[in-house]
Structures are given as C-alpha cells and as structure tokens.
Coordinates of N, CA, C and O in Angstrom, one line a residue:
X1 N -68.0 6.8 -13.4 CA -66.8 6.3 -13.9 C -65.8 7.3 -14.3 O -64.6 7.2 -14.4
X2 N -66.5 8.3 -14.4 CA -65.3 9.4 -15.0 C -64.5 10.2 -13.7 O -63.3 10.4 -13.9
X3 N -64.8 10.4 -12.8 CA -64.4 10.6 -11.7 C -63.9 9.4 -11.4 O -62.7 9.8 -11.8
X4 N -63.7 8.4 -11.2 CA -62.6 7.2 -11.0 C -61.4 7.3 -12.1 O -60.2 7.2 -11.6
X5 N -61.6 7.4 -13.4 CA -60.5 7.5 -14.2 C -59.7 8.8 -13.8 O -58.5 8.9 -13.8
X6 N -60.3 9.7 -13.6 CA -60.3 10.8 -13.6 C -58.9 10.9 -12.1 O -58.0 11.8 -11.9
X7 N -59.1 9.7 -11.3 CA -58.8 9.8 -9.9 C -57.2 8.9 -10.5 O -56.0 9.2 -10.5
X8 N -57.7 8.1 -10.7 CA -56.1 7.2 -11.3 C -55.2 7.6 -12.2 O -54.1 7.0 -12.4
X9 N -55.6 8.9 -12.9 CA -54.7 9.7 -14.1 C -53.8 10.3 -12.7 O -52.6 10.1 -12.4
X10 N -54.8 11.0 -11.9 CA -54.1 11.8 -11.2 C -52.8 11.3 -10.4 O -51.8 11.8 -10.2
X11 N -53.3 9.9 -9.9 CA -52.5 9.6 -8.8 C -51.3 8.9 -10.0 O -50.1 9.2 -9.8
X12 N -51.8 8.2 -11.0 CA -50.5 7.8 -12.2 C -49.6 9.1 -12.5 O -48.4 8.8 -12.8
X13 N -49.9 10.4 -12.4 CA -49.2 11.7 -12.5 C -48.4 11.9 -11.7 O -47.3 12.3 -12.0
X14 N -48.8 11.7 -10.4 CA -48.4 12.1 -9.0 C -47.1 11.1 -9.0 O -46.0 11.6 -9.0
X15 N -47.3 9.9 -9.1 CA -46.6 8.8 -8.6 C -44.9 8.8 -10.5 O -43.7 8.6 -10.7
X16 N -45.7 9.1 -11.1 CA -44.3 9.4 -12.3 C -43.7 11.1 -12.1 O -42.7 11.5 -12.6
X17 N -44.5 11.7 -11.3 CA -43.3 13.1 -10.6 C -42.7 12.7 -9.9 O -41.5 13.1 -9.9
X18 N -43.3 11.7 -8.9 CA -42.3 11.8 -7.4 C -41.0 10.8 -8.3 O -39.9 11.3 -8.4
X19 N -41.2 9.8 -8.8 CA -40.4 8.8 -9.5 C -39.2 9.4 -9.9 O -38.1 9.3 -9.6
X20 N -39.9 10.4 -11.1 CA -38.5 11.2 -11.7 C -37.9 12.2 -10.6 O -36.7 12.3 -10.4
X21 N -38.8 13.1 -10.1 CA -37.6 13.6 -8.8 C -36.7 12.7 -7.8 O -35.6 13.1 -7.4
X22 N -37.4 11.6 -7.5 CA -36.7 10.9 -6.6 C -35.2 10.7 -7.6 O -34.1 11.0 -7.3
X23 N -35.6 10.1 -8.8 CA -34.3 9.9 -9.2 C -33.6 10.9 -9.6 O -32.4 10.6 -9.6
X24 N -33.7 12.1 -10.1 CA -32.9 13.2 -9.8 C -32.4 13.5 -9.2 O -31.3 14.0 -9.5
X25 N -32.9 13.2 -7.7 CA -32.0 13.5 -6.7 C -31.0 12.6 -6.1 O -30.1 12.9 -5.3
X26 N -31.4 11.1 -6.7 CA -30.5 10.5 -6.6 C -29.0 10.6 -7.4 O -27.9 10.5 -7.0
X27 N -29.5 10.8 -8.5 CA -28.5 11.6 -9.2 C -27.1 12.1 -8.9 O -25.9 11.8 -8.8
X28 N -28.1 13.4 -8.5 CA -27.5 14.4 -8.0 C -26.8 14.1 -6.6 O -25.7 14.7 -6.7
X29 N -26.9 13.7 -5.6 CA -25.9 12.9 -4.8 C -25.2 12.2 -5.4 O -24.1 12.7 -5.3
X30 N -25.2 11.2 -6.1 CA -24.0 10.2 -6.6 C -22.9 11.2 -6.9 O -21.8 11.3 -6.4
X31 N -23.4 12.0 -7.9 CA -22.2 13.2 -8.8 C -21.4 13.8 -7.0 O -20.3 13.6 -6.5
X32 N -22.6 14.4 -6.6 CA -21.8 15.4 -5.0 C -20.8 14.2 -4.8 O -19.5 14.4 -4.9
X33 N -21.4 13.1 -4.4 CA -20.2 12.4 -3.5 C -19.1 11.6 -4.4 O -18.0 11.1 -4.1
X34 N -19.7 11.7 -5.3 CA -18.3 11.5 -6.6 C -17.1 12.4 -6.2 O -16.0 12.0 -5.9
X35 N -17.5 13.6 -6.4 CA -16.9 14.7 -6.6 C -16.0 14.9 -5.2 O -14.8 15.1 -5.0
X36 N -16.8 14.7 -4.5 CA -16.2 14.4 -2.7 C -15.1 13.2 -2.8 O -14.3 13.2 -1.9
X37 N -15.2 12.6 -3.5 CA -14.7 11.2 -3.1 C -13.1 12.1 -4.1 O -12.0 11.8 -3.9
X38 N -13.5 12.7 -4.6 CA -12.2 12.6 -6.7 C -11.2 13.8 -5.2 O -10.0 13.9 -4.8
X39 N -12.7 14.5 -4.8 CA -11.1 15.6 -4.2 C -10.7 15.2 -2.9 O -9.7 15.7 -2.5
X40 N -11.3 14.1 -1.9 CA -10.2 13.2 -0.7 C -9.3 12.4 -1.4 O -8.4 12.2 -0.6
X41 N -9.1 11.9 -2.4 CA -8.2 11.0 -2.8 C -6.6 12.3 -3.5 O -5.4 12.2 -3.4
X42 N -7.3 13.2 -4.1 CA -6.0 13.9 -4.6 C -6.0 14.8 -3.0 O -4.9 15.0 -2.8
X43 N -6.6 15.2 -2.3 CA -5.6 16.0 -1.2 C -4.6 14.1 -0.4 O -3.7 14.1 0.4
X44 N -5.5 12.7 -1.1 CA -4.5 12.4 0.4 C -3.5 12.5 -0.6 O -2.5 13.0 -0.1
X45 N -3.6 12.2 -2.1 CA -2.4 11.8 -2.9 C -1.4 12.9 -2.8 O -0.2 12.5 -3.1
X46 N -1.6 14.3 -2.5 CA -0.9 15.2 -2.2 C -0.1 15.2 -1.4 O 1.1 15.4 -1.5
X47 N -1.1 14.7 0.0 CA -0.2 14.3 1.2 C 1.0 13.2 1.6 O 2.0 13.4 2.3
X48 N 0.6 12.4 1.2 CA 1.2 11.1 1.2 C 2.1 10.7 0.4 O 1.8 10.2 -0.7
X49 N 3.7 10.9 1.0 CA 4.8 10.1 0.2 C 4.3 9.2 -0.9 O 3.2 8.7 -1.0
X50 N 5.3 9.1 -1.8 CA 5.1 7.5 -2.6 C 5.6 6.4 -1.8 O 6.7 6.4 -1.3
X51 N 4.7 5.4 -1.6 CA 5.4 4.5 -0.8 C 6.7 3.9 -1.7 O 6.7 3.5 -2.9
X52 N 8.2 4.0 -0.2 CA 9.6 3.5 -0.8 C 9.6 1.5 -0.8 O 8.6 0.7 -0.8
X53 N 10.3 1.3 -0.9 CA 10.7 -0.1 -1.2 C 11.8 -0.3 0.1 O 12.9 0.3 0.1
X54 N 11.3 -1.0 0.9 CA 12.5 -1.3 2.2 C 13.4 -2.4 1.7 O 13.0 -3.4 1.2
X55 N 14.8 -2.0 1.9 CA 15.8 -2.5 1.9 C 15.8 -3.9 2.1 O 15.3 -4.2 3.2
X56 N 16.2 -5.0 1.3 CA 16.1 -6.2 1.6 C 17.4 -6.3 2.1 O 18.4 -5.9 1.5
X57 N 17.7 -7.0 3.7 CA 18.8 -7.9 4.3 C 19.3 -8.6 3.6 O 18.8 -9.5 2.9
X58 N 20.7 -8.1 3.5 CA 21.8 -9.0 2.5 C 21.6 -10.6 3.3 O 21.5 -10.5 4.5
X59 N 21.5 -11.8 2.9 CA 21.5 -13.2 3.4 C 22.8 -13.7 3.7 O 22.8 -14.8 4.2
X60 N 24.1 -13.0 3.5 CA 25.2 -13.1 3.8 C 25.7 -12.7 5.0 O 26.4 -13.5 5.7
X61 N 25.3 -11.1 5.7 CA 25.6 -10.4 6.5 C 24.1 -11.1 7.9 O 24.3 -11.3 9.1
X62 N 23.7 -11.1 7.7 CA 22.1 -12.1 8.8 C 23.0 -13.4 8.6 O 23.1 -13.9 9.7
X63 N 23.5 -14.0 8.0 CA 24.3 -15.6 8.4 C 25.6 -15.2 9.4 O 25.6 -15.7 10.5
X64 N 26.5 -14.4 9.1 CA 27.3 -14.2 9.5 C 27.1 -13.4 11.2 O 28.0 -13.7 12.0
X65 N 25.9 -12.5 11.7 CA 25.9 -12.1 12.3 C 25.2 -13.3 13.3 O 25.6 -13.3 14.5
X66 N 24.1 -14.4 12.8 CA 23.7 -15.5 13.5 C 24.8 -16.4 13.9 O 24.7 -17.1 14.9
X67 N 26.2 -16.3 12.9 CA 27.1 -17.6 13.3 C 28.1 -16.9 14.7 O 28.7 -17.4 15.6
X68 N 27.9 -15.5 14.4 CA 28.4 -14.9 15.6 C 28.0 -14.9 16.9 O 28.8 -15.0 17.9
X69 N 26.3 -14.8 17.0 CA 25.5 -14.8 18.2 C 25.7 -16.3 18.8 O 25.5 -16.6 19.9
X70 N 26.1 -17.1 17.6 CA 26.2 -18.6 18.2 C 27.2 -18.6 18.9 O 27.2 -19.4 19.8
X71 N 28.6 -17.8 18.8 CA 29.9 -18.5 19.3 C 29.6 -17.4 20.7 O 29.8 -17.6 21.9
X72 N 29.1 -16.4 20.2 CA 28.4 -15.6 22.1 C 28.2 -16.8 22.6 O 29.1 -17.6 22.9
X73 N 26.8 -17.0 22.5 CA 26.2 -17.8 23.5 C 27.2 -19.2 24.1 O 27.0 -19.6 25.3
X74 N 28.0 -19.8 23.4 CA 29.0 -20.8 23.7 C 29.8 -19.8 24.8 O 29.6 -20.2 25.9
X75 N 30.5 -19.0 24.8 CA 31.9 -18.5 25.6 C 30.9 -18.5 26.5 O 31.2 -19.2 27.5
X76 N 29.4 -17.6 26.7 CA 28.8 -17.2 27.9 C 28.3 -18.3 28.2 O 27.9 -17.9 29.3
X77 N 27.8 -19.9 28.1 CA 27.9 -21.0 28.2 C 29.0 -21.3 29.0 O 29.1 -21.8 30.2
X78 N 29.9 -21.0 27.9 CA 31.5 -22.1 29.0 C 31.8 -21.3 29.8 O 32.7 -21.8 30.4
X79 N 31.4 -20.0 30.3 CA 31.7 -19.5 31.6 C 32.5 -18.3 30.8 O 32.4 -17.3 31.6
X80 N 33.4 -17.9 29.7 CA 34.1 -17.3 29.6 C 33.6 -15.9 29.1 O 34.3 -15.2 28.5
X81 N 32.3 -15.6 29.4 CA 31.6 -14.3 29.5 C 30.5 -14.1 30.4 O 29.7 -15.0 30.8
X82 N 30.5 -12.6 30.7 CA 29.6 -12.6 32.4 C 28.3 -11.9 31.0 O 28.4 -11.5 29.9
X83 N 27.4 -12.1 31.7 CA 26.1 -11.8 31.4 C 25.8 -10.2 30.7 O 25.0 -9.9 29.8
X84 N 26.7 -9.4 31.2 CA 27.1 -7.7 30.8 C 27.9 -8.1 30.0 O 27.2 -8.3 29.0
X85 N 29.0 -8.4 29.7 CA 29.9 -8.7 28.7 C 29.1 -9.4 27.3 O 29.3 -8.9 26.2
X86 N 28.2 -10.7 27.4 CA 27.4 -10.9 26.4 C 26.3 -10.1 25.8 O 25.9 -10.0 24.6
X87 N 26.1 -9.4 27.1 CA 25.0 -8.5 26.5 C 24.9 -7.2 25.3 O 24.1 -6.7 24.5
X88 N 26.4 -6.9 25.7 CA 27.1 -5.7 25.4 C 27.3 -6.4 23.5 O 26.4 -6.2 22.7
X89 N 28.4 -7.1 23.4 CA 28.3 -7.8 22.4 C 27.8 -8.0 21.6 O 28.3 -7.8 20.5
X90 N 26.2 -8.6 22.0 CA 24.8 -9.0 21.4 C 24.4 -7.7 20.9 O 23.7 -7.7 19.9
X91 N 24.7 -6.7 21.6 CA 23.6 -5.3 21.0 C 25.2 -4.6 19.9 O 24.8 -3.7 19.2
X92 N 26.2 -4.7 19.8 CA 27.2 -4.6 19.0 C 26.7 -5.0 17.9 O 26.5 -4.3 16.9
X93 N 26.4 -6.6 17.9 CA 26.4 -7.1 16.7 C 24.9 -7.1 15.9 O 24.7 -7.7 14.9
X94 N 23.9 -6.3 16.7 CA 22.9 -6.6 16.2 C 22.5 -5.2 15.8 O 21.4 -4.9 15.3
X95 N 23.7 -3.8 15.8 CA 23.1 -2.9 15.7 C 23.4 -2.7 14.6 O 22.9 -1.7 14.0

C-alpha cells in the first residue's frame, strides 16, 4: 500500500507542475501578443490619416443639374442635338 500512495503523490505532483507551467505559459503569450497587438494598432494609428468627412451634395445644385440633363435629352429627342453635341453637354454639366 505504501508504494501505491507513494505512486499517486507522485503523479498528483507531476500533474499540479505541468498545470501551473502550462498556465504560465499561457500567460505569458497573452501579455506577448497583447503587447503585439498595443504596438500594430499605434504604428497603423501613426500611419493612417484621421478619417475626413465627405462633402455632402448641395440638394439644390443635383436638382438643378437633373432639370438640365432633362431639357438635354428633350432637344436630343426633338432632333435639335446630334449625339456629340449632347454628349459634350452632359459631361459639362456633370463635371
């Protein structure tokens, strides 16, 4: 019997070393790739503009330029513009 106890101390020893090293080393990865993670975010934040704010289209100037593309397409309709002449036009008013 003493050699059996004797055998389960050991392996109860063995098995709470490996336990606490294992988690040590888990540990110790979390922190590394912490640390990895803290210094990719400040080199991208280094890198990378602040993102700007895009210009919102005035709703005045987009009506006015649509009521225009409409009286295009009418003259080039009624014949009173060739296909190059509307076209030309269209990229005027759209630029």
């Amino acid at each position: 019997m003493p050699g059996l106890l004797r055998g389960v101390a050991r392996t109860a020893v063995i098995a709470g070393t490996a336990t606490a090293v294992s988690n040590r080393v888990s540990r110790r990865q979390e922190g590394r790739w912490a640390q990895q993670d803290a210094e990719r975010q400040r080199a991208y934040q280094q890198q990378a503009p602040p993102p700007s704010e895009a210009p919102q289209p005035n709703t005045d100037d987009m009506t006015s330029k649509i009521d225009q593309l409409r009286q295009l397409t009418d003259l080039k309709t009624q014949g009173a513009l060739s296909e190059e002449e509307f076209e030309a036009q269209k990229r005027r008013i759209l630029a």
